[in-house]
Amino acid sequence: MLLVTGGAGFIGANFVLNTIATSGESIVVLDSLTYAANPANLETLVDDPRLNLVVGDVGDRSLVRSLLEQHQPRALVHFAAESHVDRSIAESDAFVRTNVNGTHALLEESRLFWNQLAPQSRDRFRFLHVSTDEVFGSLGPQDPAFNELTPYAPNSPYSASKAASDHLVRAWHHTYGLPTLITNCSNNYGPFQFPEKLIPLTIHRALAGESIPVYGDGSNVRDWLHVSDHCTAIRTVLEGSSPGETWVIGGNAERRNLDLVQTLCDVLDRLRPDPEGRSYRRLITFVTDRPGHDQRYAIDAGRLRDQLGWTPAKTFESGLEETIQWYLNHGDWLENVTSGRYRDWISQQYSGRQG
Ligand code: NAD
Ligand code: TYD
């Protein structure tokens, strides 16, 4: 079985659902259910004996120890993190606590657990750390895409905390021999993404008839990957990679934010036309830029393709339309996660920011 941290969040929940559906392997999820989590993401598995959701903090070493001892997982897949750049700029404490100290706690408990395993289980055990391409910093328009040899140059409190956690994982392999793997993936999109991130935020606000905030001039570029392709890549690395390796994962789908937001509006115009025939593009509003905003991310996932045979299954166009359709079909989910504390964040983040 697998121990999956952060399995009630966006990517973690997709990973749990995909993995149980495709392999049938049992999963214990450890998740502290922060604002970004939603146990309803896993509700289709609520009565399934293959899923066990444990509410707790990755920094709680005695809890982590007891889960490892009790369930004897063949791997720990670590998604749990504070993941939103804007929140890290507003308040960074939780980023250091979870991303740095939490990862350290998991590494130490995994090392103690792994040390006392029988040789066969020791050889098989993996600690897979899910990280981001943001640790590599920002690219200029003509720079080659990030690959596994790109030096670290994190720019935001979020990416700095993820970079720190990557370094800890690397050191636990180098020093103690813990069989670790690191994946650095580009921006994900798909079902269950919390609507503080650009794509679900745009869909949610367009449907509500609210302004769609584009930071700066909208020229920043992100490389988008559908979450199901990210999950397949993680499983590919888990099964196929030697310990100590790192892999970059990306969708080969670079888009300028403004173009992306316009495309979202155009697809919504087709799938959910405004009763008065107006385009959602009218809601696009340029707002004050994010401090330290990275200009461009891009991934060259050629090594993962050539050595482990992974390529994304979805094109950006088909993945995006499918995703928009998912949000249109799951109005209740969107409604649920955008009440209360969400509204507080949106007003704190966007009021007084008109560019
Ligand atoms: P998310 O914010 O949607 O979910 C994070 C999950 O971790 C939540 O369920 C939350 O409750 C849980 N969590 C947070 N702190 C915890 C703690 N102290 N103990 C236990 N659980 C805790 O994030 P996501 O977008 O699903 O990202 C998952 C991972 O993938 C993160 O490590 C992130 O850095 C990485 N990543 C994300 C993207 C992206 O585009 N979203 C891209 C590349 C890498
Ligand atoms: P986001 O989804 O927060 O992901 P990340 O910062 O990790 O890349 O943002 C994606 C891009 O969209 C990023 O360049 C910032 C920009 N953005 C906006 O223009 N407006 C918004 O309201 C948000 C949340 C992001």
PDB file of C-alpha atoms in Angstrom, residues 191-351:
ATOM      1  CA  PRO A 191     -10.916  18.805 -11.533  1.00  0.00           C
ATOM      2  CA  PHE A 192     -10.880  19.697  -7.809  1.00  0.00           C
ATOM      3  CA  GLN A 193      -8.453  22.632  -8.095  1.00  0.00           C
ATOM      4  CA  PHE A 194      -9.173  25.236  -5.451  1.00  0.00           C
ATOM      5  CA  PRO A 195     -10.453  28.445  -7.104  1.00  0.00           C
ATOM      6  CA  GLU A 196      -7.657  30.636  -5.802  1.00  0.00           C
ATOM      7  CA  LYS A 197      -5.510  29.425  -8.743  1.00  0.00           C
ATOM      8  CA  LEU A 198      -5.835  31.091 -12.132  1.00  0.00           C
ATOM      9  CA  ILE A 199      -7.937  28.613 -14.137  1.00  0.00           C
ATOM     10  CA  PRO A 200     -10.676  27.743 -11.607  1.00  0.00           C
ATOM     11  CA  LEU A 201     -10.650  31.343 -10.310  1.00  0.00           C
ATOM     12  CA  THR A 202     -11.360  32.613 -13.826  1.00  0.00           C
ATOM     13  CA  ILE A 203     -14.145  30.080 -14.406  1.00  0.00           C
ATOM     14  CA  HIS A 204     -15.725  30.794 -11.050  1.00  0.00           C
ATOM     15  CA  ARG A 205     -15.628  34.565 -11.412  1.00  0.00           C
ATOM     16  CA  ALA A 206     -16.798  34.529 -15.034  1.00  0.00           C
ATOM     17  CA  LEU A 207     -19.826  32.440 -14.102  1.00  0.00           C
ATOM     18  CA  ALA A 208     -20.553  34.821 -11.206  1.00  0.00           C
ATOM     19  CA  GLY A 209     -20.279  37.849 -13.534  1.00  0.00           C
ATOM     20  CA  GLU A 210     -17.338  39.190 -11.503  1.00  0.00           C
ATOM     21  CA  SER A 211     -14.142  40.833 -12.782  1.00  0.00           C
ATOM     22  CA  ILE A 212     -11.410  38.416 -13.892  1.00  0.00           C
ATOM     23  CA  PRO A 213      -8.116  39.713 -12.459  1.00  0.00           C
ATOM     24  CA  VAL A 214      -5.057  39.475 -14.714  1.00  0.00           C
ATOM     25  CA  TYR A 215      -1.826  40.462 -12.994  1.00  0.00           C
ATOM     26  CA  GLY A 216       0.350  43.093 -14.688  1.00  0.00           C
ATOM     27  CA  ASP A 217      -0.006  43.044 -18.480  1.00  0.00           C
ATOM     28  CA  GLY A 218      -0.881  39.330 -18.656  1.00  0.00           C
ATOM     29  CA  SER A 219       2.321  38.469 -20.528  1.00  0.00           C
ATOM     30  CA  ASN A 220       3.626  35.975 -17.949  1.00  0.00           C
ATOM     31  CA  VAL A 221       3.898  32.461 -19.328  1.00  0.00           C
ATOM     32  CA  ARG A 222       3.101  29.155 -17.636  1.00  0.00           C
ATOM     33  CA  ASP A 223       3.486  25.618 -19.012  1.00  0.00           C
ATOM     34  CA  TRP A 224       0.215  23.797 -18.318  1.00  0.00           C
ATOM     35  CA  LEU A 225      -0.267  20.095 -17.630  1.00  0.00           C
ATOM     36  CA  HIS A 226      -3.518  18.262 -16.972  1.00  0.00           C
ATOM     37  CA  VAL A 227      -3.479  16.797 -13.476  1.00  0.00           C
ATOM     38  CA  SER A 228      -4.240  13.273 -14.720  1.00  0.00           C
ATOM     39  CA  ASP A 229      -1.059  13.380 -16.831  1.00  0.00           C
ATOM     40  CA  HIS A 230       0.892  14.580 -13.791  1.00  0.00           C
ATOM     41  CA  CYS A 231      -0.475  11.637 -11.780  1.00  0.00           C
ATOM     42  CA  THR A 232       0.531   9.184 -14.515  1.00  0.00           C
ATOM     43  CA  ALA A 233       4.006  10.700 -14.550  1.00  0.00           C
ATOM     44  CA  ILE A 234       4.318  10.304 -10.768  1.00  0.00           C
ATOM     45  CA  ARG A 235       3.324   6.632 -11.002  1.00  0.00           C
ATOM     46  CA  THR A 236       5.778   6.164 -13.887  1.00  0.00           C
ATOM     47  CA  VAL A 237       8.603   7.615 -11.777  1.00  0.00           C
ATOM     48  CA  LEU A 238       7.559   5.627  -8.710  1.00  0.00           C
ATOM     49  CA  GLU A 239       7.665   2.334 -10.605  1.00  0.00           C
ATOM     50  CA  GLY A 240      10.532   2.999 -13.015  1.00  0.00           C
ATOM     51  CA  SER A 241      13.114   5.319 -11.494  1.00  0.00           C
ATOM     52  CA  SER A 242      16.221   4.411  -9.540  1.00  0.00           C
ATOM     53  CA  PRO A 243      16.481   5.988  -6.075  1.00  0.00           C
ATOM     54  CA  GLY A 244      18.086   9.406  -5.810  1.00  0.00           C
ATOM     55  CA  GLU A 245      16.841  10.614  -9.204  1.00  0.00           C
ATOM     56  CA  THR A 246      14.952  13.806  -9.940  1.00  0.00           C
ATOM     57  CA  TRP A 247      12.576  14.277 -12.893  1.00  0.00           C
ATOM     58  CA  VAL A 248      10.998  17.331 -14.458  1.00  0.00           C
ATOM     59  CA  ILE A 249       7.423  16.993 -15.717  1.00  0.00           C
ATOM     60  CA  GLY A 250       5.599  19.384 -18.041  1.00  0.00           C
ATOM     61  CA  GLY A 251       2.822  19.648 -20.566  1.00  0.00           C
ATOM     62  CA  ASN A 252       4.640  21.285 -23.454  1.00  0.00           C
ATOM     63  CA  ALA A 253       1.824  23.815 -23.406  1.00  0.00           C
ATOM     64  CA  GLU A 254       3.215  27.277 -22.766  1.00  0.00           C
ATOM     65  CA  ARG A 255       0.550  29.966 -22.704  1.00  0.00           C
ATOM     66  CA  ARG A 256       0.561  33.659 -21.828  1.00  0.00           C
ATOM     67  CA  ASN A 257      -1.847  34.326 -18.967  1.00  0.00           C
ATOM     68  CA  LEU A 258      -3.878  36.792 -21.012  1.00  0.00           C
ATOM     69  CA  ASP A 259      -4.253  34.332 -23.902  1.00  0.00           C
ATOM     70  CA  LEU A 260      -5.263  31.613 -21.480  1.00  0.00           C
ATOM     71  CA  VAL A 261      -7.880  33.771 -19.781  1.00  0.00           C
ATOM     72  CA  GLN A 262      -9.273  34.853 -23.158  1.00  0.00           C
ATOM     73  CA  THR A 263      -9.478  31.210 -24.255  1.00  0.00           C
ATOM     74  CA  LEU A 264     -11.322  30.341 -21.046  1.00  0.00           C
ATOM     75  CA  CYS A 265     -13.799  33.138 -21.767  1.00  0.00           C
ATOM     76  CA  ASP A 266     -14.286  31.969 -25.361  1.00  0.00           C
ATOM     77  CA  VAL A 267     -14.941  28.356 -24.344  1.00  0.00           C
ATOM     78  CA  LEU A 268     -17.369  29.526 -21.656  1.00  0.00           C
ATOM     79  CA  ASP A 269     -19.117  31.725 -24.257  1.00  0.00           C
ATOM     80  CA  ARG A 270     -19.756  28.536 -26.230  1.00  0.00           C
ATOM     81  CA  LEU A 271     -20.584  26.150 -23.361  1.00  0.00           C
ATOM     82  CA  ARG A 272     -22.501  28.540 -21.067  1.00  0.00           C
ATOM     83  CA  PRO A 273     -23.508  31.570 -23.163  1.00  0.00           C
ATOM     84  CA  ASP A 274     -24.424  34.733 -21.307  1.00  0.00           C
ATOM     85  CA  PRO A 275     -28.236  35.222 -21.476  1.00  0.00           C
ATOM     86  CA  GLU A 276     -27.687  38.737 -22.875  1.00  0.00           C
ATOM     87  CA  GLY A 277     -25.225  37.507 -25.494  1.00  0.00           C
ATOM     88  CA  ARG A 278     -22.229  39.355 -24.025  1.00  0.00           C
ATOM     89  CA  SER A 279     -18.771  37.750 -24.014  1.00  0.00           C
ATOM     90  CA  TYR A 280     -17.109  36.863 -20.713  1.00  0.00           C
ATOM     91  CA  ARG A 281     -14.067  38.701 -22.080  1.00  0.00           C
ATOM     92  CA  ARG A 282     -15.720  41.924 -20.951  1.00  0.00           C
ATOM     93  CA  LEU A 283     -14.892  40.906 -17.355  1.00  0.00           C
ATOM     94  CA  ILE A 284     -11.115  40.733 -17.890  1.00  0.00           C
ATOM     95  CA  THR A 285      -9.453  43.383 -15.689  1.00  0.00           C
ATOM     96  CA  PHE A 286      -5.756  44.155 -15.446  1.00  0.00           C
ATOM     97  CA  VAL A 287      -4.714  44.528 -11.808  1.00  0.00           C
ATOM     98  CA  THR A 288      -1.522  45.436  -9.963  1.00  0.00           C
ATOM     99  CA  ASP A 289       1.140  42.810 -10.565  1.00  0.00           C
ATOM    100  CA  ARG A 290       2.187  40.156  -8.040  1.00  0.00           C
ATOM    101  CA  PRO A 291       5.420  41.237  -6.285  1.00  0.00           C
ATOM    102  CA  GLY A 292       8.401  39.335  -7.710  1.00  0.00           C
ATOM    103  CA  HIS A 293       6.167  37.745 -10.349  1.00  0.00           C
ATOM    104  CA  ASP A 294       8.148  35.099 -12.290  1.00  0.00           C
ATOM    105  CA  GLN A 295       7.942  35.875 -16.006  1.00  0.00           C
ATOM    106  CA  ARG A 296       8.027  32.447 -17.590  1.00  0.00           C
ATOM    107  CA  TYR A 297       8.165  28.755 -16.689  1.00  0.00           C
ATOM    108  CA  ALA A 298       8.720  26.004 -19.255  1.00  0.00           C
ATOM    109  CA  ILE A 299       9.702  22.365 -18.911  1.00  0.00           C
ATOM    110  CA  ASP A 300      11.670  20.077 -21.179  1.00  0.00           C
ATOM    111  CA  ALA A 301      10.386  16.646 -20.136  1.00  0.00           C
ATOM    112  CA  GLY A 302      12.486  14.857 -22.765  1.00  0.00           C
ATOM    113  CA  ARG A 303      14.360  12.736 -20.232  1.00  0.00           C
ATOM    114  CA  LEU A 304      11.162  11.352 -18.727  1.00  0.00           C
ATOM    115  CA  ARG A 305       9.906  10.594 -22.240  1.00  0.00           C
ATOM    116  CA  ASP A 306      13.122   8.964 -23.460  1.00  0.00           C
ATOM    117  CA  GLN A 307      14.056   7.009 -20.318  1.00  0.00           C
ATOM    118  CA  LEU A 308      10.707   6.081 -18.794  1.00  0.00           C
ATOM    119  CA  GLY A 309       8.372   6.446 -21.801  1.00  0.00           C
ATOM    120  CA  TRP A 310       6.019   9.078 -20.317  1.00  0.00           C
ATOM    121  CA  THR A 311       4.249  11.682 -22.453  1.00  0.00           C
ATOM    122  CA  PRO A 312       1.072  13.631 -21.671  1.00  0.00           C
ATOM    123  CA  ALA A 313      -2.063  11.887 -22.970  1.00  0.00           C
ATOM    124  CA  LYS A 314      -4.179  15.053 -23.213  1.00  0.00           C
ATOM    125  CA  THR A 315      -3.693  18.049 -25.459  1.00  0.00           C
ATOM    126  CA  PHE A 316      -4.085  21.387 -23.721  1.00  0.00           C
ATOM    127  CA  GLU A 317      -7.188  22.204 -25.771  1.00  0.00           C
ATOM    128  CA  SER A 318      -9.028  18.969 -24.964  1.00  0.00           C
ATOM    129  CA  GLY A 319      -7.892  18.997 -21.325  1.00  0.00           C
ATOM    130  CA  LEU A 320      -9.005  22.593 -20.855  1.00  0.00           C
ATOM    131  CA  GLU A 321     -12.446  22.088 -22.377  1.00  0.00           C
ATOM    132  CA  GLU A 322     -12.946  18.935 -20.298  1.00  0.00           C
ATOM    133  CA  THR A 323     -11.927  20.880 -17.187  1.00  0.00           C
ATOM    134  CA  ILE A 324     -14.298  23.762 -17.890  1.00  0.00           C
ATOM    135  CA  GLN A 325     -17.079  21.224 -18.436  1.00  0.00           C
ATOM    136  CA  TRP A 326     -16.199  19.594 -15.088  1.00  0.00           C
ATOM    137  CA  TYR A 327     -16.591  22.904 -13.254  1.00  0.00           C
ATOM    138  CA  LEU A 328     -19.868  23.576 -15.083  1.00  0.00           C
ATOM    139  CA  ASN A 329     -21.140  20.145 -14.018  1.00  0.00           C
ATOM    140  CA  HIS A 330     -19.969  20.581 -10.425  1.00  0.00           C
ATOM    141  CA  GLY A 331     -21.579  23.869  -9.436  1.00  0.00           C
ATOM    142  CA  ASP A 332     -22.227  22.439  -5.945  1.00  0.00           C
ATOM    143  CA  TRP A 333     -18.547  21.683  -5.402  1.00  0.00           C
ATOM    144  CA  LEU A 334     -17.611  25.207  -6.477  1.00  0.00           C
ATOM    145  CA  GLU A 335     -20.343  26.690  -4.324  1.00  0.00           C
ATOM    146  CA  ASN A 336     -19.185  24.716  -1.305  1.00  0.00           C
ATOM    147  CA  VAL A 337     -15.531  25.696  -1.465  1.00  0.00           C
ATOM    148  CA  THR A 338     -16.173  29.363  -2.200  1.00  0.00           C
ATOM    149  CA  SER A 339     -18.134  30.265   0.907  1.00  0.00           C
ATOM    150  CA  GLY A 340     -16.870  31.803   4.149  1.00  0.00           C
ATOM    151  CA  ARG A 341     -13.098  31.864   4.421  1.00  0.00           C
ATOM    152  CA  TYR A 342     -12.684  31.866   0.647  1.00  0.00           C
ATOM    153  CA  ARG A 343     -14.543  35.151   0.369  1.00  0.00           C
ATOM    154  CA  ASP A 344     -12.339  36.655   3.070  1.00  0.00           C
ATOM    155  CA  TRP A 345      -9.227  35.694   1.064  1.00  0.00           C
ATOM    156  CA  ILE A 346     -10.605  37.107  -2.195  1.00  0.00           C
ATOM    157  CA  SER A 347     -11.462  40.438  -0.645  1.00  0.00           C
ATOM    158  CA  GLN A 348      -8.085  40.669   1.125  1.00  0.00           C
ATOM    159  CA  GLN A 349      -6.223  39.715  -2.045  1.00  0.00           C
ATOM    160  CA  TYR A 350      -8.024  41.752  -4.694  1.00  0.00           C
ATOM    161  CA  SER A 351      -9.611  44.801  -3.062  1.00  0.00           C
TER     162      SER A 351
END
